[in-house]
mmCIF file of C-alpha atoms in Angstrom:
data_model
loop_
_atom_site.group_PDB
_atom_site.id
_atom_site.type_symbol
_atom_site.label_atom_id
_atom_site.label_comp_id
_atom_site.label_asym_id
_atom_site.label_seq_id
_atom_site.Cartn_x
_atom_site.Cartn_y
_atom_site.Cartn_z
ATOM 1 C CA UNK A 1 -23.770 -26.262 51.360
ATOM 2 C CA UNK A 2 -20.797 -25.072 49.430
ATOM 3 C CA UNK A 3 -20.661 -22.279 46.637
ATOM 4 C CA UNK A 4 -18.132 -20.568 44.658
ATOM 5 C CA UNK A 5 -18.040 -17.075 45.452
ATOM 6 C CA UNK A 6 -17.169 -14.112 44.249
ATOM 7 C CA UNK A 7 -15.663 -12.410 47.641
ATOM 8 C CA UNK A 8 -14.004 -9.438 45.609
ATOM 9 C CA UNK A 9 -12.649 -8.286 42.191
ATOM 10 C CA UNK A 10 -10.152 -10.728 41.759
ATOM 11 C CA UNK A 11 -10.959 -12.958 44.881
ATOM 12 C CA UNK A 12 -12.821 -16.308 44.368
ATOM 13 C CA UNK A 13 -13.284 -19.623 46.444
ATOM 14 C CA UNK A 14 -15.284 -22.335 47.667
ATOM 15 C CA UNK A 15 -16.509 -21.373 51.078
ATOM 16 C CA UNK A 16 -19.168 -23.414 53.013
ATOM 17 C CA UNK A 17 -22.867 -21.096 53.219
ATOM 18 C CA UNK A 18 -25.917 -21.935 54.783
ATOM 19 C CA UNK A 19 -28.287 -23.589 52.333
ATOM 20 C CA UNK A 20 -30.708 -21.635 50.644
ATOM 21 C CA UNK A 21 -34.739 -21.269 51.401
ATOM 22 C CA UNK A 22 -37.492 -20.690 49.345
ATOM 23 C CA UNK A 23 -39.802 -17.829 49.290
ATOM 24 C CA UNK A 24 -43.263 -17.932 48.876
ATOM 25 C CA UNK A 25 -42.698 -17.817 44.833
ATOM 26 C CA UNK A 26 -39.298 -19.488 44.941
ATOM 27 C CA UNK A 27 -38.279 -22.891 44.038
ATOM 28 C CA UNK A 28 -35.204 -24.735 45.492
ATOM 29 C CA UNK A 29 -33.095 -26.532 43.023
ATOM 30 C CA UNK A 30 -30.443 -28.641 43.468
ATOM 31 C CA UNK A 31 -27.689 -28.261 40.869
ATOM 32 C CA UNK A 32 -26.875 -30.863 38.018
ATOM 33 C CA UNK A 33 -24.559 -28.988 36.149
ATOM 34 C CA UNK A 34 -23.611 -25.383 35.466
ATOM 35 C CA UNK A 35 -21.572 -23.950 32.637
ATOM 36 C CA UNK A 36 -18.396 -21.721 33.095
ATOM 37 C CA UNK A 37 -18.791 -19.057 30.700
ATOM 38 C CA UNK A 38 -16.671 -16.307 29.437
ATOM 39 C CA UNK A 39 -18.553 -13.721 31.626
ATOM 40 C CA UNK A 40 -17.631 -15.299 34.767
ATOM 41 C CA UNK A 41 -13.795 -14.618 34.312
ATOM 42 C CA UNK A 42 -14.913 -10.674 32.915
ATOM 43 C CA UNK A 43 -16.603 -10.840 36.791
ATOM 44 C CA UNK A 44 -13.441 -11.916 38.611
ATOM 45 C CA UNK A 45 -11.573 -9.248 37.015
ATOM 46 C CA UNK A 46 -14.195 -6.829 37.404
ATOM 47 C CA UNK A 47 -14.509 -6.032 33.678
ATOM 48 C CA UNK A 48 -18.336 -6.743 34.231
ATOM 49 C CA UNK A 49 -20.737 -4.899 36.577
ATOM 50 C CA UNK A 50 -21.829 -7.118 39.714
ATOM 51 C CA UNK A 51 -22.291 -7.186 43.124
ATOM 52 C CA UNK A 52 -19.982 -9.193 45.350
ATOM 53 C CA UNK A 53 -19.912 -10.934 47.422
ATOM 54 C CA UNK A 54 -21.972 -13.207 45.385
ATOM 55 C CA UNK A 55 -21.966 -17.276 44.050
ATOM 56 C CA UNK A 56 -21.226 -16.813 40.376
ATOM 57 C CA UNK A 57 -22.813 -19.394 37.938
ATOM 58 C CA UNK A 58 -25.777 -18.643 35.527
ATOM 59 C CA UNK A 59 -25.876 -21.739 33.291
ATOM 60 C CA UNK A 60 -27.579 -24.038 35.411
ATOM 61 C CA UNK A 61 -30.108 -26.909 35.634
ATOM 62 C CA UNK A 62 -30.956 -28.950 38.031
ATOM 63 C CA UNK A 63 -33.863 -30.855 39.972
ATOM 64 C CA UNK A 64 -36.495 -29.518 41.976
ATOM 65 C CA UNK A 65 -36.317 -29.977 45.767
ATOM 66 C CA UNK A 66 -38.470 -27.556 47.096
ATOM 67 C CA UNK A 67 -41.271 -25.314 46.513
ATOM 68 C CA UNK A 68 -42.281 -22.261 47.588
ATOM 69 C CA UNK A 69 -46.180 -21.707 49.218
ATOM 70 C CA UNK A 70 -47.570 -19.791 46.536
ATOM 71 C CA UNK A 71 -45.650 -22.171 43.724
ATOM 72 C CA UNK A 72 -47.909 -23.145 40.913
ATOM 73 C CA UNK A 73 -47.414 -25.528 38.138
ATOM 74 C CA UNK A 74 -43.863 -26.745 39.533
ATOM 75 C CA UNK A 75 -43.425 -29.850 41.685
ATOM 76 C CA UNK A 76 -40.813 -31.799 43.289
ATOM 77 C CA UNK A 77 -38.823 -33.513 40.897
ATOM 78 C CA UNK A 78 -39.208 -31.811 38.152
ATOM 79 C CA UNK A 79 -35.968 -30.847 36.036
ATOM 80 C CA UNK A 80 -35.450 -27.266 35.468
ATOM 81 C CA UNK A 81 -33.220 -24.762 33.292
ATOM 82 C CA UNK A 82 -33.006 -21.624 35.311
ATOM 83 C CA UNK A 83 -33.214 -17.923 32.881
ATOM 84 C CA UNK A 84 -30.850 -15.850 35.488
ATOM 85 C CA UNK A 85 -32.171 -12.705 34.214
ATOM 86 C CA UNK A 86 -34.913 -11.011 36.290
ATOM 87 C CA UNK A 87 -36.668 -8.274 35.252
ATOM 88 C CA UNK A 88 -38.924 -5.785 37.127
ATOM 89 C CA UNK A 89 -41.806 -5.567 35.004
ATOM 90 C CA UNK A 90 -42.515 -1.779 36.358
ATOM 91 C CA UNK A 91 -39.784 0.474 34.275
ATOM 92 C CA UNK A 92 -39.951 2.159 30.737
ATOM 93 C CA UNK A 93 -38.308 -0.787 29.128
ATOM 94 C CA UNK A 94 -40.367 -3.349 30.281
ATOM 95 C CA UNK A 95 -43.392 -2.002 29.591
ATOM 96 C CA UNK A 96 -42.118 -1.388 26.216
ATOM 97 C CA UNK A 97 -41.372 -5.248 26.070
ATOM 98 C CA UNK A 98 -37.547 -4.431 26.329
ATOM 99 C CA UNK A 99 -37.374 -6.400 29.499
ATOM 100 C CA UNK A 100 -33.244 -6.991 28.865
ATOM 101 C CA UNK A 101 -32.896 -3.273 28.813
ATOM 102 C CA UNK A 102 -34.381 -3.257 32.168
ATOM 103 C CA UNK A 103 -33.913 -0.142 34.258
ATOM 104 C CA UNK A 104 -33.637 -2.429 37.596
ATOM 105 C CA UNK A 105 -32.528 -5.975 35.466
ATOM 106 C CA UNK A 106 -30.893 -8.256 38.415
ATOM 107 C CA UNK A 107 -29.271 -11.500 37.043
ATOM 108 C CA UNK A 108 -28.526 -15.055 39.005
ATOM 109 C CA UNK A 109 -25.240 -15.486 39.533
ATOM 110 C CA UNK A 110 -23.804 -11.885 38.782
ATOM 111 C CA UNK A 111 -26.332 -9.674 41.620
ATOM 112 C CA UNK A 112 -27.601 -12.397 43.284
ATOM 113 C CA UNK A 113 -26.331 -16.267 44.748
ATOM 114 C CA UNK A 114 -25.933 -18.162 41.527
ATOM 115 C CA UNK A 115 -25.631 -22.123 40.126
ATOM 116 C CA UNK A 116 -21.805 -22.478 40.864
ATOM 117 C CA UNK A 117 -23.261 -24.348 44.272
ATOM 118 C CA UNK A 118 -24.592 -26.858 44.962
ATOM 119 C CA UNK A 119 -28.270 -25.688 45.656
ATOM 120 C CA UNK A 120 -30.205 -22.380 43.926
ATOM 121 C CA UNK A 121 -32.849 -20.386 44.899
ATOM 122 C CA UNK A 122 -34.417 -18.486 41.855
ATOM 123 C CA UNK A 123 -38.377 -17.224 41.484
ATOM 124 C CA UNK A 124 -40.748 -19.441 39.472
ATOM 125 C CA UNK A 125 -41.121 -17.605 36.878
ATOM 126 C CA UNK A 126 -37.559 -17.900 35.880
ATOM 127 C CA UNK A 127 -37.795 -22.225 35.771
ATOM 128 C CA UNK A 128 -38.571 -23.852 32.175
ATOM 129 C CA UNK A 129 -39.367 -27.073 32.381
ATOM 130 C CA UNK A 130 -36.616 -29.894 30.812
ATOM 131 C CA UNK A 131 -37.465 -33.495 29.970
ATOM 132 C CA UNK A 132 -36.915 -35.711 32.506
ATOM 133 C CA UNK A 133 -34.794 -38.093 30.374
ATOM 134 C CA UNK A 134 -32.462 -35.177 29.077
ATOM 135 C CA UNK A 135 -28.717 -35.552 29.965
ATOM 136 C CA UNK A 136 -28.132 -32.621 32.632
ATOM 137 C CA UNK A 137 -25.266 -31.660 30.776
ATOM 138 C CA UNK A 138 -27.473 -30.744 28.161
ATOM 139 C CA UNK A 139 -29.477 -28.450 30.457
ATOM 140 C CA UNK A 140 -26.870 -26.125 31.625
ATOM 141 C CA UNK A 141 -26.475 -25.014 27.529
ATOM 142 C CA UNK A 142 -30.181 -23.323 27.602
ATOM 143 C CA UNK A 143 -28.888 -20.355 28.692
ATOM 144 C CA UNK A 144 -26.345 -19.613 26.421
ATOM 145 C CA UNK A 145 -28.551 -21.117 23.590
ATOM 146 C CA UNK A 146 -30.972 -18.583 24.733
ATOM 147 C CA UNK A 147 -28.729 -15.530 23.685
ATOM 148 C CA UNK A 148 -27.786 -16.865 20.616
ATOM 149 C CA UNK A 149 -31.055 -17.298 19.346
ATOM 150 C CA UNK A 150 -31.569 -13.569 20.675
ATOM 151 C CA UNK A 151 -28.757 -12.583 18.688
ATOM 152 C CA UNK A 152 -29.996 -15.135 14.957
ATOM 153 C CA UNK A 153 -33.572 -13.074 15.639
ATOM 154 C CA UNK A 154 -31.278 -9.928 15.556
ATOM 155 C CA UNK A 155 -29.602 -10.638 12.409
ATOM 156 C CA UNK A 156 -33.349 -11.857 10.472
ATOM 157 C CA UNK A 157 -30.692 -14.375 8.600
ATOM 158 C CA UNK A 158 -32.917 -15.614 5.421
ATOM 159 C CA UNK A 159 -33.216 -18.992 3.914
ATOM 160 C CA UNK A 160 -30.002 -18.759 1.435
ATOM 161 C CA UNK A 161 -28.899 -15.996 2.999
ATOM 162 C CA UNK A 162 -24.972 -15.793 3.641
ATOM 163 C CA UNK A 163 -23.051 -15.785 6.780
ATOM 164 C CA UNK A 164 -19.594 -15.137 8.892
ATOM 165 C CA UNK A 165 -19.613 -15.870 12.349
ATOM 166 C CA UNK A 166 -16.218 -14.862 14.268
ATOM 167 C CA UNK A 167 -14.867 -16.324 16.607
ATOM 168 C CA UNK A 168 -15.134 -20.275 17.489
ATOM 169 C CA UNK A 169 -16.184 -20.514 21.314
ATOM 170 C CA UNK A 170 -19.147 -21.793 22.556
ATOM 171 C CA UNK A 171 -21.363 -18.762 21.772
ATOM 172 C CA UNK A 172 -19.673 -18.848 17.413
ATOM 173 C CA UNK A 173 -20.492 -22.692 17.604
ATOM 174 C CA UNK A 174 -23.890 -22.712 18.167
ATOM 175 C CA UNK A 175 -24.908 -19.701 16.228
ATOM 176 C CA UNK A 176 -23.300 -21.526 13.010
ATOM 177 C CA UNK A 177 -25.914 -24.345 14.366
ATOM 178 C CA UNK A 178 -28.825 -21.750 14.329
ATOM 179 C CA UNK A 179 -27.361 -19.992 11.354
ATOM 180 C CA UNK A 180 -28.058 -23.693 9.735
ATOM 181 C CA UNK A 181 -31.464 -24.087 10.879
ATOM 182 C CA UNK A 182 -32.682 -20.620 9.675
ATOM 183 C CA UNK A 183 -31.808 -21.797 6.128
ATOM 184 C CA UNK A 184 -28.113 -19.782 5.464
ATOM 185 C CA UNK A 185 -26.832 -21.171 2.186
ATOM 186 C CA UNK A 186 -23.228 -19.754 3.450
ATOM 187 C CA UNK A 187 -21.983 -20.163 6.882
ATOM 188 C CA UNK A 188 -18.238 -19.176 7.111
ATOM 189 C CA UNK A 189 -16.703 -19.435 10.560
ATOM 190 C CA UNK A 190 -12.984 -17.381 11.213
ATOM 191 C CA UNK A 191 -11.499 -18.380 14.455
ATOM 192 C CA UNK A 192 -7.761 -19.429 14.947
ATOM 193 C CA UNK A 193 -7.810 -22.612 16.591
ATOM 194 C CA UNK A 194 -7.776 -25.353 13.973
ATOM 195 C CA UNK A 195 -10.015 -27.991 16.492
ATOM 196 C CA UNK A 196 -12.532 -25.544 16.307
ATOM 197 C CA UNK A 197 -12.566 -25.057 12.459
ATOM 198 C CA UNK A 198 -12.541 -28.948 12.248
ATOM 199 C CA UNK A 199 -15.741 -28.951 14.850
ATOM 200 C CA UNK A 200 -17.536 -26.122 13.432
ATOM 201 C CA UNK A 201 -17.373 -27.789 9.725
ATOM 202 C CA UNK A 202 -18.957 -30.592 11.668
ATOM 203 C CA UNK A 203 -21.957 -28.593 12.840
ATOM 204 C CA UNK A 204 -22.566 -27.033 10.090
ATOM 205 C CA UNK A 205 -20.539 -24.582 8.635
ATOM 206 C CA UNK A 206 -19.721 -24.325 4.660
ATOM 207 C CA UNK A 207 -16.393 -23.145 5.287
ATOM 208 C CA UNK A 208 -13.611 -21.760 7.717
ATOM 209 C CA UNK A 209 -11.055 -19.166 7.755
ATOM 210 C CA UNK A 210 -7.904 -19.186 9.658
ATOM 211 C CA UNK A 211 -6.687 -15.268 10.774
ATOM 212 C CA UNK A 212 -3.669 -15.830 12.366
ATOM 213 C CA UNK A 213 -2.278 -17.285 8.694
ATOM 214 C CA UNK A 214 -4.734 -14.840 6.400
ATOM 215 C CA UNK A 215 -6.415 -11.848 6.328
ATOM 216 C CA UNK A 216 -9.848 -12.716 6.718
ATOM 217 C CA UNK A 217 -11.067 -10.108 5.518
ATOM 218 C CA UNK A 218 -9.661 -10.506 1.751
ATOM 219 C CA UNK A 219 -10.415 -14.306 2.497
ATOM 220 C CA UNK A 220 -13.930 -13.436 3.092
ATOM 221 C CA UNK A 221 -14.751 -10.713 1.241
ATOM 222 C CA UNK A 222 -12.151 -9.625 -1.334
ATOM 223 C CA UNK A 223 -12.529 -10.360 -4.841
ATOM 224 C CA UNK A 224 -11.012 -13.631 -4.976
ATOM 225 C CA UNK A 225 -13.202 -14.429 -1.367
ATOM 226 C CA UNK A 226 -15.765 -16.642 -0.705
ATOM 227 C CA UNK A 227 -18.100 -14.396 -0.906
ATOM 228 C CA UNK A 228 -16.952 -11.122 -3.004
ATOM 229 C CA UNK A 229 -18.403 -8.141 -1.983
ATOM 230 C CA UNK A 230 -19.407 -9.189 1.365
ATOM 231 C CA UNK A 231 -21.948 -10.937 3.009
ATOM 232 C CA UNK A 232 -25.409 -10.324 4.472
ATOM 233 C CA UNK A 233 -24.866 -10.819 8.379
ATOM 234 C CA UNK A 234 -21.836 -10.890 10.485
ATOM 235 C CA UNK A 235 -22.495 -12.246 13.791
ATOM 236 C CA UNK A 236 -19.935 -11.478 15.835
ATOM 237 C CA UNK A 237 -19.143 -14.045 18.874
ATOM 238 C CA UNK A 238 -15.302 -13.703 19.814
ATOM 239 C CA UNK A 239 -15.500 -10.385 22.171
ATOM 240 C CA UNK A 240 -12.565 -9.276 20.925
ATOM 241 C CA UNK A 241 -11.140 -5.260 19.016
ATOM 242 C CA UNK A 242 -9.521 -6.994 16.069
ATOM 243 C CA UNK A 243 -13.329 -9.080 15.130
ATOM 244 C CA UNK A 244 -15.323 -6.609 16.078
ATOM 245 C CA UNK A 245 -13.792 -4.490 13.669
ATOM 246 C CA UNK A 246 -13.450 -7.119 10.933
ATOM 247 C CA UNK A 247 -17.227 -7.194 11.486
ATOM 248 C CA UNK A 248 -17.769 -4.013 9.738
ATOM 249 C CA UNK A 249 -15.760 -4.770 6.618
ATOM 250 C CA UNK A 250 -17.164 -7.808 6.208
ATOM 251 C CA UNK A 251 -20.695 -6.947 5.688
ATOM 252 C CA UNK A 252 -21.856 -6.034 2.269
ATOM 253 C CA UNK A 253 -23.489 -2.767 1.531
ATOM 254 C CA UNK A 254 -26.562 -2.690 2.880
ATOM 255 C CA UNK A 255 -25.852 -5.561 5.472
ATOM 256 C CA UNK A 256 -26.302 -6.623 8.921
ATOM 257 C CA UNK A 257 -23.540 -6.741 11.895
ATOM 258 C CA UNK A 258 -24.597 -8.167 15.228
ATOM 259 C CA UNK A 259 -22.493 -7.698 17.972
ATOM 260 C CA UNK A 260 -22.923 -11.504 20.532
ATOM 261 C CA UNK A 261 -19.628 -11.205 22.342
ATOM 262 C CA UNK A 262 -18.918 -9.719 25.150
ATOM 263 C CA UNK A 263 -15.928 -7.041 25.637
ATOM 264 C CA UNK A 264 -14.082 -5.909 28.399
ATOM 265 C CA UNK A 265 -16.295 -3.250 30.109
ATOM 266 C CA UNK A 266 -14.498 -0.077 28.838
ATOM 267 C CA UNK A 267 -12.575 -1.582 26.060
ATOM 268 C CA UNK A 268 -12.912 0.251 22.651
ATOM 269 C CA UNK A 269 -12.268 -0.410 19.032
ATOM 270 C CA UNK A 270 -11.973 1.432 15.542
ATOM 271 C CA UNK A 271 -14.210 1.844 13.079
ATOM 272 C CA UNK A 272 -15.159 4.572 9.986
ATOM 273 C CA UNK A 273 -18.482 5.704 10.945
ATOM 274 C CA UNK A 274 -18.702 7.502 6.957
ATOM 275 C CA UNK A 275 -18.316 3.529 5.740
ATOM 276 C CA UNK A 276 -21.077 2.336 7.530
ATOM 277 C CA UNK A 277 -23.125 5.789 6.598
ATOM 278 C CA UNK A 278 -22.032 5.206 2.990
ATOM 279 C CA UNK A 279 -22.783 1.280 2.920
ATOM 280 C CA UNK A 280 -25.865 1.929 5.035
ATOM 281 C CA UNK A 281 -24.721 -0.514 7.360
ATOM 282 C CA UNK A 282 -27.287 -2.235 10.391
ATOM 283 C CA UNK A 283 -25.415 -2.592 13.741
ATOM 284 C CA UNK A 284 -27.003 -4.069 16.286
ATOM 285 C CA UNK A 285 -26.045 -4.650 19.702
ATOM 286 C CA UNK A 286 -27.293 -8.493 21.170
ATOM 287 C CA UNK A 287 -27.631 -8.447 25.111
ATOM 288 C CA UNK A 288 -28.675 -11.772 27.049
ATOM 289 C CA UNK A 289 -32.025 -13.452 26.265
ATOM 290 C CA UNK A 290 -35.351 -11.660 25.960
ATOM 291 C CA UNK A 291 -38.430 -14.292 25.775
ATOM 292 C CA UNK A 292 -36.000 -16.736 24.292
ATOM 293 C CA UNK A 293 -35.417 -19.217 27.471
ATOM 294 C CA UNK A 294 -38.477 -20.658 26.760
ATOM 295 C CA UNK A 295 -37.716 -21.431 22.793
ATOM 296 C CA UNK A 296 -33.881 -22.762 23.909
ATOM 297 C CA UNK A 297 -35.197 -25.071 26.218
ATOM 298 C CA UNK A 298 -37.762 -26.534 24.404
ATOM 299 C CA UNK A 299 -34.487 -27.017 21.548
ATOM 300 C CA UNK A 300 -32.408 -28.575 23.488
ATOM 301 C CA UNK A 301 -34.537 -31.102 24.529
ATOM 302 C CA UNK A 302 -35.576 -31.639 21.037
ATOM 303 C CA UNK A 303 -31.924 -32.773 19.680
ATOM 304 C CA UNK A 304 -31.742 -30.229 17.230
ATOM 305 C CA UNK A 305 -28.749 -29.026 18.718
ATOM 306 C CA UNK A 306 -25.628 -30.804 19.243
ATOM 307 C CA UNK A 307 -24.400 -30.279 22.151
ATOM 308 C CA UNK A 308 -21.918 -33.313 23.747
ATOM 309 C CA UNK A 309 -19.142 -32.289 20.613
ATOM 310 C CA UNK A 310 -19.461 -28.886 22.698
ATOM 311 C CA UNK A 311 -18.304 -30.124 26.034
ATOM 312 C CA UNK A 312 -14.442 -30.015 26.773
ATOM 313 C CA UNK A 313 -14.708 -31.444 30.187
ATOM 314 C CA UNK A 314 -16.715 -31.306 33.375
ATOM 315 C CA UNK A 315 -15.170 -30.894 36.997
ATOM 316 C CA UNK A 316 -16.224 -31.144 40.119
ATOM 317 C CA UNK A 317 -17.418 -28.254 42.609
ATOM 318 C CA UNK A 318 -13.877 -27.915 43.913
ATOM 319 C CA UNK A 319 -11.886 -27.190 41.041
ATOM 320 C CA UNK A 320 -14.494 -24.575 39.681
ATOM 321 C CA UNK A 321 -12.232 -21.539 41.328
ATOM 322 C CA UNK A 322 -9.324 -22.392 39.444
ATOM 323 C CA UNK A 323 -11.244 -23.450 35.980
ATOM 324 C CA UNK A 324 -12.812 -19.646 36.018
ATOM 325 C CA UNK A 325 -9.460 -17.887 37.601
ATOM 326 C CA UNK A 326 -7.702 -19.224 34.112
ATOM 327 C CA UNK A 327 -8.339 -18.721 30.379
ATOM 328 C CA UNK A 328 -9.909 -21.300 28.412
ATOM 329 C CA UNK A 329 -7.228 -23.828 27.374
ATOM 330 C CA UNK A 330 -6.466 -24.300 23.546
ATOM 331 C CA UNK A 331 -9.303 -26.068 21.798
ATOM 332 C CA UNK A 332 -11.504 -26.181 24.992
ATOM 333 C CA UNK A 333 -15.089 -25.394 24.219
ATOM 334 C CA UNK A 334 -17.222 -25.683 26.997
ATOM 335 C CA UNK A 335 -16.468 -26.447 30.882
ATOM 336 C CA UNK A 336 -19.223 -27.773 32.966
ATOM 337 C CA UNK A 337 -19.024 -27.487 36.725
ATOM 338 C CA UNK A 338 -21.105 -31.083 38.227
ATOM 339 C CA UNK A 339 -21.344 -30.023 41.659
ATOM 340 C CA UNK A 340 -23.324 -33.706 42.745
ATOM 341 C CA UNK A 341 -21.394 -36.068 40.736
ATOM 342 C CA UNK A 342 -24.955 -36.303 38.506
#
């Protein structure tokens, strides 16, 4: 079969591999689609821990082919969104019901063959089942779905409650979607690409700042802001020093930050730890999806969530390499790799 892999730091192509076999608790899936997420160029330029040589990819769905001899409640057929991250169920941190803090956590696509292929082998208990009418597209956002709503149960946002979310990728666009649902009166969105302040007032939020043409945090939360004073949770989604570090000063006293993106292994920022002593600041740190796979999937397939204004483009198998070997173009949102043309 063919799968993008991850030969070295800095070293990706398609290369032919044998096709996969389930174990006894596996399940074969064939891949539908798989999203190309901000993590996967951090990989390529080693600025995120894995393990090549390795097939990248851990947004996937796809369709059942095989099953394992010990399988139970799965069948041939059945469409399936695939949570990549496996814990071991034995260390301090999953007993403790930490399982993302895992001592031994292994993830699909990052320390083990991954969705950028065109078949997957993952264990059962990692499958949640999809509707078998649901666009495949659809399926490969579960995943990323999944840490956002790790990330909204972070922040406890409260019906009425004011929010920023910064930065405008995929991850900032569908927490201002959650940020909706869970009843924020206030949902202000900074990012500097003016398609995706035009797309996130679409989905949901009440308003959107521009940085690159004012200070958002005076926009924000000065006294002439939109909020003055602050507001109760920052959720930030960009990855970036310059937001993380906004993040802080846009809280109000008393307030919540929650750290979604993802930074450059290594990378560091500013910040005065006597303001968020004085201001009794909460920041949190949001990593991947614990028990929230389950809750994504089942809202996705419910339509809460719109997801098709989300997708920039899909591509086939081939041109995966060079998709995740370049930054996102301006305005692109989401890439999906369709390795079967489905």
């Amino acid at each position: 079969m063919r799968a993008v892999r991850l030969e070295a730091i800095g070293s990706i192509a398609l290369r032919e591999v044998a096709k996969p076999s389930p174990g006894p608790e596996d399940v074969l899936v064939r891949i539908e689609a798989c999203g190309v997420c901000g993590t996967d160029r951090h990989l390529l330029h080693g600025e995120f821990p894995s393990k090549p040589p390795v097939t990248l990819g851990h947004e996937f769905c796809g369709i059942v082919e095989a099953v394992g001899d010990a399988v139970a409640d799965i069948s041939v057929g059945d469409r399936v969104t695939g949570d990549p991250n496996i814990s071991c169920g034995r260390c301090s941190h999953c007993r403790a019901g930490r399982v993302n803090l895992c001592s031994n956590l292994r993830a699909i696509g990052i320390h083990r063959d991954g969705g950028f292929a065109d078949y997957v082998v993952m264990p059962q208990s990692q499958a949640f089942f999809l509707p078998a009418d649901l666009k495949p597209t659809h399926g490969a956002f579960c995943e990323p779905l999944a840490c956002c709503l790790h990330g909204v149960d972070l922040a406890g946002i409260k019906p009425g409650a004011s929010v920023a979310v910064l930065g405008g990728g995929v991850i900032g666009l569908l927490v201002v979607q959650l940020a909706k649902l869970a009843g924020a009166a206030t949902i202000i969105l900074s990012t500097r690409q003016a398609s995706r302040r035009a797309l996130a007032e679409e989905l949901g939020a009440t308003a959107t700042v521009d940085p690159s043409a004012i200070d958002p945090i005076e926009a924000i939360a000065g006294p002439a802001g939109l909020v003055p004073g602050g507001v109760d949770v920052v959720l930030e989604c960009a990855g970036v020093p310059d937001t993380v570090e906004q993040s802080m000063r846009l809280a109000k006293a008393g307030g919540t930050v929650v750290i979604v993106g993802v930074m450059p292994q290594g990378q560091k920022v500013a910040f005065e730890p006597f303001d968020v002593l004085f201001r009794e600041l909460k920041v949190l740190g949001s990593f991947i999806n614990p028990f929230t796979h389950r809750r994504a999937a089942e809202l996705v397939a419910s339509g809460a969530i719109e997801i098709d204004k989300l997708i920039s483009k899909q591509v086939p198998l081939e041109e995966a390499p060079r998709v995740i070997s370049n930054p996102a173009a301006p305005g692109e949102v989401k890439v999906l790799v369709v390795p079967n043309n489905s």
